[in-house]
mmCIF file of C-alpha atoms and ligand atoms in Angstrom:
data_model
loop_
_atom_site.group_PDB
_atom_site.id
_atom_site.type_symbol
_atom_site.label_atom_id
_atom_site.label_comp_id
_atom_site.label_asym_id
_atom_site.label_seq_id
_atom_site.Cartn_x
_atom_site.Cartn_y
_atom_site.Cartn_z
ATOM 1 C CA MET A 1 74.238 -146.126 -94.608
ATOM 2 C CA GLY A 2 75.199 -149.567 -95.916
ATOM 3 C CA LYS A 3 72.835 -151.063 -98.318
ATOM 4 C CA ASP A 4 71.759 -154.235 -99.243
ATOM 5 C CA VAL A 5 69.100 -156.962 -100.513
ATOM 6 C CA ILE A 6 67.572 -158.815 -97.898
ATOM 7 C CA VAL A 7 66.145 -162.591 -99.154
ATOM 8 C CA ALA A 8 62.959 -163.220 -97.609
ATOM 9 C CA CYS A 9 63.249 -166.743 -97.273
ATOM 10 C CA ASP A 10 59.191 -167.381 -96.325
ATOM 11 C CA PHE A 11 59.928 -171.014 -96.474
ATOM 12 C CA SER A 12 57.828 -173.188 -93.518
ATOM 13 C CA SER A 13 60.325 -175.747 -92.926
ATOM 14 C CA LYS A 14 64.122 -175.892 -92.081
ATOM 15 C CA ALA A 15 64.552 -178.167 -94.318
ATOM 16 C CA GLU A 16 63.111 -176.296 -97.726
ATOM 17 C CA VAL A 17 65.317 -172.661 -96.583
ATOM 18 C CA MET A 18 68.166 -175.024 -96.178
ATOM 19 C CA SER A 19 68.180 -175.762 -98.832
ATOM 20 C CA PHE A 20 67.650 -172.496 -101.130
ATOM 21 C CA LEU A 21 70.669 -171.027 -98.635
ATOM 22 C CA ASP A 22 72.631 -174.421 -99.752
ATOM 23 C CA LYS A 23 72.440 -173.151 -103.306
ATOM 24 C CA PHE A 24 74.690 -169.721 -102.636
ATOM 25 C CA THR A 25 78.156 -171.165 -102.560
ATOM 26 C CA GLU A 26 79.977 -167.734 -103.161
ATOM 27 C CA GLU A 27 77.824 -165.030 -100.713
ATOM 28 C CA LYS A 28 76.281 -164.518 -98.196
ATOM 29 C CA PRO A 29 73.386 -162.892 -98.790
ATOM 30 C CA PHE A 30 71.236 -161.376 -95.340
ATOM 31 C CA VAL A 31 67.888 -163.283 -95.055
ATOM 32 C CA LYS A 32 65.058 -161.853 -93.511
ATOM 33 C CA ILE A 33 63.143 -165.245 -91.683
ATOM 34 C CA GLY A 34 59.266 -164.319 -90.746
ATOM 35 C CA MET A 35 56.615 -165.063 -88.566
ATOM 36 C CA GLU A 36 56.175 -168.408 -90.755
ATOM 37 C CA LEU A 37 59.488 -170.439 -90.615
ATOM 38 C CA TYR A 38 60.202 -169.128 -86.905
ATOM 39 C CA TYR A 39 57.137 -170.530 -85.649
ATOM 40 C CA ALA A 40 58.247 -173.699 -86.632
ATOM 41 C CA GLU A 41 61.037 -174.144 -86.166
ATOM 42 C CA GLY A 42 61.656 -172.030 -83.728
ATOM 43 C CA PRO A 43 65.148 -170.604 -82.058
ATOM 44 C CA ALA A 44 67.173 -173.050 -83.494
ATOM 45 C CA ILE A 45 66.294 -171.879 -86.839
ATOM 46 C CA VAL A 46 68.103 -167.829 -85.933
ATOM 47 C CA ARG A 47 71.281 -169.737 -84.779
ATOM 48 C CA GLU A 48 71.648 -172.007 -87.134
ATOM 49 C CA ILE A 49 71.129 -169.670 -90.735
ATOM 50 C CA LYS A 50 73.442 -167.772 -88.148
ATOM 51 C CA GLU A 51 76.241 -170.036 -87.915
ATOM 52 C CA ARG A 52 76.195 -170.213 -91.584
ATOM 53 C CA GLY A 53 77.088 -166.985 -91.626
ATOM 54 C CA HIS A 54 74.420 -164.835 -93.588
ATOM 55 C CA LYS A 55 72.560 -161.438 -91.430
ATOM 56 C CA ILE A 56 69.371 -162.094 -90.369
ATOM 57 C CA PHE A 57 66.716 -159.800 -90.317
ATOM 58 C CA LEU A 58 64.617 -161.259 -87.656
ATOM 59 C CA ASP A 59 60.804 -160.239 -89.103
ATOM 60 C CA LEU A 60 58.182 -161.426 -86.110
ATOM 61 C CA LYS A 61 55.952 -157.370 -85.480
ATOM 62 C CA LEU A 62 55.874 -157.406 -81.533
ATOM 63 C CA HIS A 63 53.277 -155.482 -80.559
ATOM 64 C CA ASP A 64 51.665 -156.201 -77.150
ATOM 65 C CA ILE A 65 52.353 -154.118 -73.202
ATOM 66 C CA PRO A 66 55.827 -152.809 -73.187
ATOM 67 C CA ASN A 67 56.781 -154.501 -70.210
ATOM 68 C CA THR A 68 56.101 -157.757 -72.364
ATOM 69 C CA VAL A 69 57.875 -156.420 -75.475
ATOM 70 C CA LYS A 70 60.939 -155.116 -73.571
ATOM 71 C CA LYS A 71 62.129 -159.238 -72.368
ATOM 72 C CA SER A 72 60.920 -160.774 -75.404
ATOM 73 C CA MET A 73 63.330 -158.010 -77.216
ATOM 74 C CA SER A 74 65.840 -158.902 -74.710
ATOM 75 C CA VAL A 75 65.447 -162.623 -75.748
ATOM 76 C CA LEU A 76 65.775 -162.080 -79.192
ATOM 77 C CA SER A 77 68.874 -160.047 -79.037
ATOM 78 C CA ARG A 78 70.272 -163.035 -76.935
ATOM 79 C CA LEU A 79 69.849 -164.474 -80.903
ATOM 80 C CA ASP A 80 71.924 -162.269 -81.865
ATOM 81 C CA VAL A 81 70.265 -161.194 -84.555
ATOM 82 C CA ASP A 82 70.554 -157.852 -87.100
ATOM 83 C CA MET A 83 67.631 -156.599 -87.415
ATOM 84 C CA THR A 84 63.885 -157.089 -85.464
ATOM 85 C CA ASN A 85 61.364 -155.190 -85.182
ATOM 86 C CA LEU A 86 57.320 -154.286 -83.481
ATOM 87 C CA HIS A 87 54.248 -152.793 -84.637
ATOM 88 C CA ALA A 88 54.515 -148.305 -83.722
ATOM 89 C CA ALA A 89 50.702 -148.861 -82.572
ATOM 90 C CA GLY A 90 52.920 -149.927 -79.791
ATOM 91 C CA THR A 91 52.652 -146.616 -79.465
ATOM 92 C CA VAL A 92 55.634 -143.974 -78.372
ATOM 93 C CA ALA A 93 56.440 -146.275 -74.696
ATOM 94 C CA MET A 94 56.465 -149.171 -76.008
ATOM 95 C CA MET A 95 58.362 -148.661 -78.205
ATOM 96 C CA GLU A 96 61.208 -147.256 -75.921
ATOM 97 C CA ALA A 97 60.728 -150.054 -73.313
ATOM 98 C CA ALA A 98 61.935 -152.381 -76.843
ATOM 99 C CA VAL A 99 64.624 -150.447 -77.455
ATOM 100 C CA GLU A 100 65.978 -150.515 -73.915
ATOM 101 C CA GLY A 101 65.387 -154.863 -74.155
ATOM 102 C CA LEU A 102 66.979 -154.756 -77.010
ATOM 103 C CA THR A 103 70.320 -153.645 -75.815
ATOM 104 C CA ARG A 104 72.543 -155.795 -74.530
ATOM 105 C CA PRO A 105 74.974 -154.739 -71.458
ATOM 106 C CA ASP A 106 78.066 -153.551 -73.676
ATOM 107 C CA GLY A 107 75.425 -150.893 -75.704
ATOM 108 C CA THR A 108 75.678 -152.560 -78.655
ATOM 109 C CA ARG A 109 71.415 -153.198 -80.143
ATOM 110 C CA PRO A 110 70.346 -154.885 -83.815
ATOM 111 C CA MET A 111 68.734 -152.941 -85.681
ATOM 112 C CA LEU A 112 65.648 -152.102 -84.577
ATOM 113 C CA ILE A 113 62.547 -150.836 -87.040
ATOM 114 C CA ALA A 114 58.768 -150.373 -86.861
ATOM 115 C CA VAL A 115 55.863 -151.661 -89.422
ATOM 116 C CA THR A 116 53.640 -148.567 -89.437
ATOM 117 C CA GLN A 117 50.228 -149.858 -91.380
ATOM 118 C CA LEU A 118 50.668 -152.647 -92.830
ATOM 119 C CA THR A 119 50.294 -152.351 -96.564
ATOM 120 C CA SER A 120 47.407 -154.323 -96.823
ATOM 121 C CA THR A 121 45.716 -152.199 -94.398
ATOM 122 C CA SER A 122 43.442 -149.519 -97.080
ATOM 123 C CA GLN A 123 42.430 -146.305 -96.235
ATOM 124 C CA GLU A 124 38.560 -147.107 -95.975
ATOM 125 C CA ARG A 125 38.840 -150.120 -93.144
ATOM 126 C CA MET A 126 41.668 -147.877 -91.752
ATOM 127 C CA GLU A 127 38.477 -145.120 -90.993
ATOM 128 C CA SER A 128 35.983 -148.398 -90.846
ATOM 129 C CA ASP A 129 37.623 -151.085 -88.263
ATOM 130 C CA LEU A 130 40.652 -148.535 -86.402
ATOM 131 C CA LEU A 131 39.140 -145.288 -86.379
ATOM 132 C CA ILE A 132 42.034 -143.407 -88.018
ATOM 133 C CA GLU A 133 40.073 -141.079 -90.074
ATOM 134 C CA LYS A 134 43.491 -139.028 -91.416
ATOM 135 C CA PRO A 135 45.485 -139.591 -94.539
ATOM 136 C CA LEU A 136 46.923 -143.275 -94.333
ATOM 137 C CA ASP A 137 50.134 -141.277 -95.374
ATOM 138 C CA GLU A 138 50.243 -138.991 -92.736
ATOM 139 C CA VAL A 139 49.250 -141.883 -90.416
ATOM 140 C CA VAL A 140 51.902 -143.817 -91.964
ATOM 141 C CA MET A 141 54.696 -140.612 -91.850
ATOM 142 C CA HIS A 142 53.430 -139.932 -88.042
ATOM 143 C CA TYR A 143 54.009 -143.105 -86.692
ATOM 144 C CA ALA A 144 57.967 -142.941 -88.194
ATOM 145 C CA SER A 145 58.155 -139.160 -86.157
ATOM 146 C CA CYS A 146 57.118 -141.337 -83.716
ATOM 147 C CA ALA A 147 59.285 -144.254 -84.409
ATOM 148 C CA LYS A 148 62.818 -142.159 -84.452
ATOM 149 C CA LYS A 149 61.528 -140.371 -81.180
ATOM 150 C CA ALA A 150 61.229 -143.515 -79.426
ATOM 151 C CA GLY A 151 65.191 -144.240 -80.682
ATOM 152 C CA LEU A 152 64.671 -146.658 -83.655
ATOM 153 C CA ASP A 153 66.200 -146.701 -86.016
ATOM 154 C CA GLY A 154 63.912 -146.768 -88.999
ATOM 155 C CA ILE A 155 60.663 -148.158 -91.042
ATOM 156 C CA VAL A 156 59.280 -150.769 -92.823
ATOM 157 C CA CYS A 157 57.480 -149.311 -95.992
ATOM 158 C CA SER A 158 57.241 -148.855 -99.699
ATOM 159 C CA PRO A 159 59.954 -148.020 -101.762
ATOM 160 C CA LEU A 160 57.961 -145.235 -103.183
ATOM 161 C CA GLU A 161 57.137 -143.624 -99.821
ATOM 162 C CA ALA A 162 61.915 -143.702 -98.979
ATOM 163 C CA GLY A 163 62.051 -140.758 -100.420
ATOM 164 C CA LYS A 164 59.351 -139.233 -98.679
ATOM 165 C CA VAL A 165 60.916 -141.018 -94.759
ATOM 166 C CA HIS A 166 63.966 -139.196 -95.230
ATOM 167 C CA ASP A 167 63.128 -136.611 -95.683
ATOM 168 C CA ARG A 168 60.909 -136.079 -92.815
ATOM 169 C CA CYS A 169 63.076 -138.024 -90.388
ATOM 170 C CA GLY A 170 66.150 -137.778 -92.359
ATOM 171 C CA GLU A 171 68.992 -139.288 -94.032
ATOM 172 C CA ASN A 172 70.638 -141.334 -91.542
ATOM 173 C CA PHE A 173 66.768 -142.584 -90.490
ATOM 174 C CA VAL A 174 66.629 -146.480 -92.653
ATOM 175 C CA THR A 175 63.913 -147.646 -95.171
ATOM 176 C CA VAL A 176 63.596 -150.901 -95.660
ATOM 177 C CA THR A 177 61.142 -151.732 -98.237
ATOM 178 C CA PRO A 178 59.467 -154.701 -99.253
ATOM 179 C CA GLY A 179 57.641 -154.568 -103.006
ATOM 180 C CA VAL A 180 60.092 -155.205 -105.241
ATOM 181 C CA ARG A 181 59.887 -156.746 -108.312
ATOM 182 C CA PHE A 182 62.386 -156.737 -112.213
ATOM 183 C CA ALA A 183 61.142 -154.459 -114.184
ATOM 184 C CA ASP A 184 60.818 -157.729 -116.116
ATOM 185 C CA GLY A 185 59.295 -159.965 -113.461
ATOM 186 C CA GLU A 186 55.486 -160.662 -112.116
ATOM 187 C CA VAL A 187 54.563 -158.343 -109.980
ATOM 188 C CA GLY A 188 52.143 -160.529 -107.687
ATOM 189 C CA ASP A 189 49.537 -160.102 -105.432
ATOM 190 C CA GLN A 190 52.071 -157.091 -104.768
ATOM 191 C CA VAL A 191 50.522 -153.414 -106.059
ATOM 192 C CA ARG A 192 52.841 -150.724 -106.057
ATOM 193 C CA VAL A 193 55.904 -152.535 -106.214
ATOM 194 C CA THR A 194 59.202 -150.872 -107.814
ATOM 195 C CA THR A 195 62.798 -152.143 -109.502
ATOM 196 C CA PRO A 196 65.719 -152.578 -107.346
ATOM 197 C CA ALA A 197 66.971 -150.133 -109.807
ATOM 198 C CA LYS A 198 64.527 -147.512 -109.274
ATOM 199 C CA ALA A 199 64.599 -148.110 -105.386
ATOM 200 C CA LYS A 200 68.083 -147.673 -104.679
ATOM 201 C CA GLU A 201 67.002 -143.825 -106.654
ATOM 202 C CA ILE A 202 64.378 -142.930 -104.463
ATOM 203 C CA GLY A 203 66.289 -143.716 -100.971
ATOM 204 C CA SER A 204 65.872 -147.159 -100.021
ATOM 205 C CA ASP A 205 68.953 -148.438 -98.035
ATOM 206 C CA TYR A 206 67.445 -151.986 -97.478
ATOM 207 C CA ILE A 207 65.245 -153.902 -99.967
ATOM 208 C CA VAL A 208 63.838 -157.031 -98.815
ATOM 209 C CA VAL A 209 62.909 -159.191 -101.485
ATOM 210 C CA GLY A 210 61.487 -162.338 -101.965
ATOM 211 C CA ARG A 211 59.861 -165.076 -104.520
ATOM 212 C CA PRO A 212 61.539 -162.658 -107.079
ATOM 213 C CA ILE A 213 64.628 -165.047 -105.717
ATOM 214 C CA THR A 214 63.281 -167.851 -103.791
ATOM 215 C CA ALA A 215 60.996 -167.970 -106.804
ATOM 216 C CA ALA A 216 63.407 -167.464 -109.202
ATOM 217 C CA ALA A 217 64.093 -170.577 -112.500
ATOM 218 C CA ASP A 218 68.794 -169.856 -110.946
ATOM 219 C CA PRO A 219 67.656 -167.916 -106.975
ATOM 220 C CA VAL A 220 71.624 -167.400 -106.804
ATOM 221 C CA ALA A 221 71.819 -165.637 -110.312
ATOM 222 C CA ALA A 222 68.565 -163.574 -109.165
ATOM 223 C CA TYR A 223 70.269 -161.924 -106.630
ATOM 224 C CA ARG A 224 73.004 -161.283 -108.226
ATOM 225 C CA ARG A 225 70.913 -158.572 -110.711
ATOM 226 C CA CYS A 226 68.874 -157.660 -107.280
ATOM 227 C CA VAL A 227 72.744 -156.118 -105.854
ATOM 228 C CA ALA A 228 73.646 -155.048 -108.865
ATOM 229 C CA GLU A 229 70.846 -153.267 -109.905
ATOM 230 C CA PHE A 230 70.384 -152.041 -106.111
ATOM 231 C CA VAL A 231 74.148 -152.168 -104.129
ATOM 232 C CA GLY A 232 75.689 -151.048 -107.705
HETATM 233 O O1 C5P B 1 57.837 -162.266 -102.198
HETATM 234 P P1 C5P B 1 57.720 -161.371 -102.078
HETATM 235 O O2 C5P B 1 58.507 -160.193 -102.205
HETATM 236 O O3 C5P B 1 56.567 -160.609 -101.915
HETATM 237 O O4 C5P B 1 58.251 -160.818 -100.264
HETATM 238 C C1 C5P B 1 57.976 -159.377 -99.898
HETATM 239 C C2 C5P B 1 57.662 -160.001 -98.078
HETATM 240 O O5 C5P B 1 57.769 -158.951 -97.665
HETATM 241 C C3 C5P B 1 57.467 -161.005 -97.639
HETATM 242 O O6 C5P B 1 57.665 -161.696 -97.132
HETATM 243 C C4 C5P B 1 56.154 -160.177 -96.934
HETATM 244 O O7 C5P B 1 55.633 -160.521 -96.376
HETATM 245 C C5 C5P B 1 57.010 -158.813 -96.347
HETATM 246 N N1 C5P B 1 56.160 -157.579 -96.525
HETATM 247 C C6 C5P B 1 55.476 -157.126 -97.796
HETATM 248 N N2 C5P B 1 54.981 -155.647 -97.625
HETATM 249 C C7 C5P B 1 54.711 -155.550 -95.778
HETATM 250 C C8 C5P B 1 56.008 -155.563 -95.317
HETATM 251 C C9 C5P B 1 56.518 -157.180 -95.405
HETATM 252 O O8 C5P B 1 55.907 -157.956 -98.443
HETATM 253 N N3 C5P B 1 54.410 -154.265 -96.206
#
């Protein structure tokens, strides 16, 4: 499994993201494009960043009826992204349809990752709003198993959970983990954080890092520090 650092490009315009990426003259980081940038600039921004030589994780978290997700995934697959995602709450049938839609005529496809329970959902809210009365970590592990059953490649989870996910779903089941901070950095609004080095130790396959890199005085140096700690 190739470990890598994915830079969360949480910008709202092409001008901002391009001026950020222009700073990287030597390396071509794997980047995450989320809803904010995608809805602002459309699929053209994906093509442009891809043409510059970056791998892309398109973080649009699809969740709809299986047929709609299948057709949408087929469109995203033609954008030639390297990784994309959906909500496991859409059911195994929806996830299977997504894999089908994403698979290109030659049998290849981008990696497909499931979001389990969002980290913004607490045990309390899950019970009161979603009427799910099991322990949150059990729900996360069950959704991970469903994602595996549907043929997905892995899940988004906290780096602190990566080891448990591998124990349950196998070493090859990919863990993509946000919530990463440098030991001497600001935590911001993230709650359960860990360092790139610790994420490596626990077994994350990809760390998703936003503000510790994008808001750093020297983003290239911060990116290199992440790679040095996580990939080694
Ligand atoms: O700036 P920061 O490093 O906190 O960015 C983390 C990125 O990962 C953001 O794009 C955020 O939306 C995303 N993310 C997260 N927690 C999740 C899922 C995604 O922080 N559970």
